[in-house]
């Protein structure tokens, strides 16, 4: 799948299970106003259950899955996976554990939104993104950061400009360069 490809679009879509061979997928929730927030990302050898929400009837929210970068993956049709789960207790147990992990990811996100200040959330996002990408020069827009964090681009721009004024980042078109990781980490510890 090419970067930006929409793989799953809500509960009306029953794509099947997605198993990432290489690359990165992003799972997000879209508001009625068009705002979005990343609930988790999937990397090599991760499996996405929400893309087969038709077989998990207790899921009551719309999840969108997109290729965040060029991604190779396997798609397991939901009906086949459902049959395997019914025949294999280990597969059913694994599925339940994976669902619990994803639920924990969503609960962590809710805690972040409810209890952490935006400066801490932005600092944590930049540090995590640098770790994932293996570089301090992040090719990312303010809009994309806002979408990940469930905020508005203008608010993220103000926060990034503050970080720049404090010497922690350098901003240029489509790029945020981390200059002072320790400074960002101090924000997390404050």
mmCIF file of C-alpha atoms in Angstrom:
data_model
loop_
_atom_site.group_PDB
_atom_site.id
_atom_site.type_symbol
_atom_site.label_atom_id
_atom_site.label_comp_id
_atom_site.label_asym_id
_atom_site.label_seq_id
_atom_site.Cartn_x
_atom_site.Cartn_y
_atom_site.Cartn_z
ATOM 1 C CA UNK A 1 0.000 0.000 0.000
ATOM 2 C CA UNK A 2 1.282 3.459 -0.873
ATOM 3 C CA UNK A 3 1.601 6.118 1.819
ATOM 4 C CA UNK A 4 -1.758 7.829 2.339
ATOM 5 C CA UNK A 5 -3.874 4.876 1.153
ATOM 6 C CA UNK A 6 -7.093 4.542 3.169
ATOM 7 C CA UNK A 7 -7.350 0.875 4.148
ATOM 8 C CA UNK A 8 -10.376 0.915 6.416
ATOM 9 C CA UNK A 9 -13.090 3.514 6.845
ATOM 10 C CA UNK A 10 -15.281 2.883 9.871
ATOM 11 C CA UNK A 11 -17.538 0.103 11.066
ATOM 12 C CA UNK A 12 -19.422 -0.147 7.762
ATOM 13 C CA UNK A 13 -16.153 -1.317 6.201
ATOM 14 C CA UNK A 14 -15.071 -4.893 6.975
ATOM 15 C CA UNK A 15 -11.597 -5.002 5.521
ATOM 16 C CA UNK A 16 -10.363 -7.985 7.487
ATOM 17 C CA UNK A 17 -7.372 -8.245 9.760
ATOM 18 C CA UNK A 18 -4.318 -6.348 8.667
ATOM 19 C CA UNK A 19 -0.906 -7.804 9.517
ATOM 20 C CA UNK A 20 1.954 -5.377 8.838
ATOM 21 C CA UNK A 21 4.932 -6.986 7.115
ATOM 22 C CA UNK A 22 6.850 -3.709 6.900
ATOM 23 C CA UNK A 23 5.935 -0.060 7.063
ATOM 24 C CA UNK A 24 3.532 1.816 9.270
ATOM 25 C CA UNK A 25 -0.239 2.150 9.601
ATOM 26 C CA UNK A 26 -2.143 4.779 11.553
ATOM 27 C CA UNK A 27 -5.458 4.171 13.299
ATOM 28 C CA UNK A 28 -7.483 7.287 14.026
ATOM 29 C CA UNK A 29 -10.935 8.489 14.930
ATOM 30 C CA UNK A 30 -12.604 11.306 12.972
ATOM 31 C CA UNK A 31 -15.017 13.775 14.564
ATOM 32 C CA UNK A 32 -18.151 15.001 12.820
ATOM 33 C CA UNK A 33 -16.346 18.325 12.292
ATOM 34 C CA UNK A 34 -13.499 16.573 10.458
ATOM 35 C CA UNK A 35 -10.930 16.701 13.267
ATOM 36 C CA UNK A 36 -8.972 13.545 13.841
ATOM 37 C CA UNK A 37 -6.858 11.980 16.537
ATOM 38 C CA UNK A 38 -4.432 9.092 16.294
ATOM 39 C CA UNK A 39 -5.377 6.288 18.665
ATOM 40 C CA UNK A 40 -2.346 4.142 17.820
ATOM 41 C CA UNK A 41 0.155 3.296 15.110
ATOM 42 C CA UNK A 42 1.109 -0.146 13.831
ATOM 43 C CA UNK A 43 4.622 -1.167 12.860
ATOM 44 C CA UNK A 44 6.333 -4.304 11.515
ATOM 45 C CA UNK A 45 4.579 -7.517 12.640
ATOM 46 C CA UNK A 46 1.694 -5.640 14.318
ATOM 47 C CA UNK A 47 -1.868 -6.751 13.661
ATOM 48 C CA UNK A 48 -4.911 -4.496 13.400
ATOM 49 C CA UNK A 49 -8.143 -5.963 14.733
ATOM 50 C CA UNK A 50 -10.216 -2.803 14.317
ATOM 51 C CA UNK A 51 -10.060 -3.224 10.539
ATOM 52 C CA UNK A 52 -12.224 -6.324 11.069
ATOM 53 C CA UNK A 53 -14.680 -4.624 13.407
ATOM 54 C CA UNK A 54 -17.575 -6.483 11.754
ATOM 55 C CA UNK A 55 -16.471 -9.616 13.636
ATOM 56 C CA UNK A 56 -16.074 -7.757 16.950
ATOM 57 C CA UNK A 57 -19.594 -6.568 17.637
ATOM 58 C CA UNK A 58 -18.743 -4.742 20.871
ATOM 59 C CA UNK A 59 -16.743 -2.029 19.055
ATOM 60 C CA UNK A 60 -18.929 1.049 19.071
ATOM 61 C CA UNK A 61 -16.698 3.679 17.452
ATOM 62 C CA UNK A 62 -15.567 4.405 13.934
ATOM 63 C CA UNK A 63 -11.865 3.716 13.312
ATOM 64 C CA UNK A 64 -10.062 4.782 10.149
ATOM 65 C CA UNK A 65 -6.850 2.983 9.131
ATOM 66 C CA UNK A 66 -4.417 4.518 6.663
ATOM 67 C CA UNK A 67 -0.951 3.687 5.398
ATOM 68 C CA UNK A 68 1.254 6.200 7.203
ATOM 69 C CA UNK A 69 4.181 5.234 4.984
ATOM 70 C CA UNK A 70 4.582 2.772 2.124
ATOM 71 C CA UNK A 71 3.540 -0.510 3.737
ATOM 72 C CA UNK A 72 3.576 -4.179 2.854
ATOM 73 C CA UNK A 73 0.887 -6.137 4.639
ATOM 74 C CA UNK A 74 -1.244 -9.215 4.617
ATOM 75 C CA UNK A 75 -5.032 -9.035 4.750
ATOM 76 C CA UNK A 76 -6.789 -11.914 6.445
ATOM 77 C CA UNK A 77 -10.510 -11.932 5.589
ATOM 78 C CA UNK A 78 -12.634 -11.479 8.720
ATOM 79 C CA UNK A 79 -14.727 -14.611 8.115
ATOM 80 C CA UNK A 80 -11.609 -16.802 7.816
ATOM 81 C CA UNK A 81 -10.070 -15.321 10.961
ATOM 82 C CA UNK A 82 -13.386 -15.794 12.787
ATOM 83 C CA UNK A 83 -13.364 -19.494 11.851
ATOM 84 C CA UNK A 84 -9.759 -19.872 13.035
ATOM 85 C CA UNK A 85 -10.649 -18.180 16.348
ATOM 86 C CA UNK A 86 -13.593 -20.535 16.866
ATOM 87 C CA UNK A 87 -11.387 -23.583 16.242
ATOM 88 C CA UNK A 88 -8.275 -22.482 18.131
ATOM 89 C CA UNK A 89 -8.271 -21.383 21.765
ATOM 90 C CA UNK A 90 -4.706 -19.983 21.479
ATOM 91 C CA UNK A 91 -5.749 -17.753 18.551
ATOM 92 C CA UNK A 92 -8.848 -16.596 20.458
ATOM 93 C CA UNK A 93 -6.718 -15.871 23.533
ATOM 94 C CA UNK A 94 -4.173 -13.976 21.448
ATOM 95 C CA UNK A 95 -6.977 -11.951 19.866
ATOM 96 C CA UNK A 96 -8.395 -11.080 23.288
ATOM 97 C CA UNK A 97 -4.943 -10.059 24.555
ATOM 98 C CA UNK A 98 -4.395 -7.906 21.483
ATOM 99 C CA UNK A 99 -7.801 -6.270 21.932
ATOM 100 C CA UNK A 100 -6.947 -5.551 25.592
ATOM 101 C CA UNK A 101 -3.653 -3.968 24.498
ATOM 102 C CA UNK A 102 -5.408 -1.730 21.971
ATOM 103 C CA UNK A 103 -7.994 -0.792 24.602
ATOM 104 C CA UNK A 104 -5.118 0.139 26.936
ATOM 105 C CA UNK A 105 -3.642 2.296 24.148
ATOM 106 C CA UNK A 106 -6.962 4.126 23.804
ATOM 107 C CA UNK A 107 -7.266 4.597 27.592
ATOM 108 C CA UNK A 108 -3.701 5.950 27.714
ATOM 109 C CA UNK A 109 -4.644 8.425 24.981
ATOM 110 C CA UNK A 110 -7.719 9.561 26.922
ATOM 111 C CA UNK A 111 -5.551 10.103 30.016
ATOM 112 C CA UNK A 112 -3.113 12.173 27.951
ATOM 113 C CA UNK A 113 -5.872 14.364 26.559
ATOM 114 C CA UNK A 114 -7.660 14.783 29.869
ATOM 115 C CA UNK A 115 -4.758 15.247 32.280
ATOM 116 C CA UNK A 116 -1.596 16.300 30.404
ATOM 117 C CA UNK A 117 -0.943 19.843 29.271
ATOM 118 C CA UNK A 118 -0.447 20.400 25.547
ATOM 119 C CA UNK A 119 3.222 21.352 25.929
ATOM 120 C CA UNK A 120 3.905 17.937 27.492
ATOM 121 C CA UNK A 121 1.914 16.141 24.812
ATOM 122 C CA UNK A 122 3.745 17.948 21.979
ATOM 123 C CA UNK A 123 7.158 17.366 23.606
ATOM 124 C CA UNK A 124 6.351 13.657 24.093
ATOM 125 C CA UNK A 125 5.148 13.364 20.484
ATOM 126 C CA UNK A 126 8.311 14.974 19.074
ATOM 127 C CA UNK A 127 10.567 12.732 21.165
ATOM 128 C CA UNK A 128 8.600 9.611 20.208
ATOM 129 C CA UNK A 129 8.593 10.555 16.527
ATOM 130 C CA UNK A 130 12.375 11.147 16.594
ATOM 131 C CA UNK A 131 12.808 7.708 18.154
ATOM 132 C CA UNK A 132 10.553 6.029 15.560
ATOM 133 C CA UNK A 133 12.178 7.809 12.606
ATOM 134 C CA UNK A 134 15.714 7.506 13.966
ATOM 135 C CA UNK A 135 16.451 11.186 13.316
ATOM 136 C CA UNK A 136 16.038 14.569 14.992
ATOM 137 C CA UNK A 137 15.011 16.135 11.670
ATOM 138 C CA UNK A 138 11.324 15.305 11.404
ATOM 139 C CA UNK A 139 9.679 15.735 8.017
ATOM 140 C CA UNK A 140 6.297 16.585 9.461
ATOM 141 C CA UNK A 141 3.830 19.454 9.236
ATOM 142 C CA UNK A 142 2.075 21.268 12.048
ATOM 143 C CA UNK A 143 -1.207 19.928 10.636
ATOM 144 C CA UNK A 144 -0.023 16.323 10.922
ATOM 145 C CA UNK A 145 1.100 16.870 14.524
ATOM 146 C CA UNK A 146 -2.293 18.440 15.286
ATOM 147 C CA UNK A 147 -4.057 15.429 13.748
ATOM 148 C CA UNK A 148 -2.027 13.021 15.845
ATOM 149 C CA UNK A 149 -2.760 14.934 19.032
ATOM 150 C CA UNK A 150 -6.392 15.838 18.349
ATOM 151 C CA UNK A 151 -5.661 19.564 18.376
ATOM 152 C CA UNK A 152 -5.832 22.472 15.941
ATOM 153 C CA UNK A 153 -2.940 23.386 13.654
ATOM 154 C CA UNK A 154 -2.866 26.959 14.955
ATOM 155 C CA UNK A 155 -2.470 25.762 18.555
ATOM 156 C CA UNK A 156 0.359 23.404 17.583
ATOM 157 C CA UNK A 157 2.059 26.195 15.632
ATOM 158 C CA UNK A 158 2.006 28.447 18.714
ATOM 159 C CA UNK A 159 3.457 25.657 20.869
ATOM 160 C CA UNK A 160 6.193 24.839 18.340
ATOM 161 C CA UNK A 161 7.082 28.536 18.048
ATOM 162 C CA UNK A 162 7.425 28.659 21.825
ATOM 163 C CA UNK A 163 9.710 25.595 21.701
ATOM 164 C CA UNK A 164 11.723 27.322 18.953
ATOM 165 C CA UNK A 165 12.010 30.538 21.002
ATOM 166 C CA UNK A 166 13.342 28.423 23.885
ATOM 167 C CA UNK A 167 15.944 26.820 21.557
ATOM 168 C CA UNK A 168 14.505 23.295 21.699
ATOM 169 C CA UNK A 169 13.485 23.026 18.033
ATOM 170 C CA UNK A 170 14.087 24.734 14.694
ATOM 171 C CA UNK A 171 11.115 25.129 12.365
ATOM 172 C CA UNK A 172 11.232 25.231 8.606
ATOM 173 C CA UNK A 173 8.665 24.402 5.938
ATOM 174 C CA UNK A 174 7.489 20.813 6.491
ATOM 175 C CA UNK A 175 10.270 20.109 9.009
ATOM 176 C CA UNK A 176 10.714 20.249 12.764
ATOM 177 C CA UNK A 177 14.326 19.743 13.850
ATOM 178 C CA UNK A 178 14.910 18.841 17.490
ATOM 179 C CA UNK A 179 17.868 20.804 18.850
ATOM 180 C CA UNK A 180 17.538 20.107 22.583
ATOM 181 C CA UNK A 181 16.111 16.694 23.525
ATOM 182 C CA UNK A 182 16.996 17.288 27.178
ATOM 183 C CA UNK A 183 14.904 20.471 27.116
ATOM 184 C CA UNK A 184 11.905 18.567 25.755
ATOM 185 C CA UNK A 185 12.429 15.853 28.368
ATOM 186 C CA UNK A 186 12.480 18.521 31.108
ATOM 187 C CA UNK A 187 9.039 19.629 29.936
ATOM 188 C CA UNK A 188 7.823 16.061 30.454
ATOM 189 C CA UNK A 189 9.270 15.987 33.966
ATOM 190 C CA UNK A 190 7.857 19.378 35.020
#
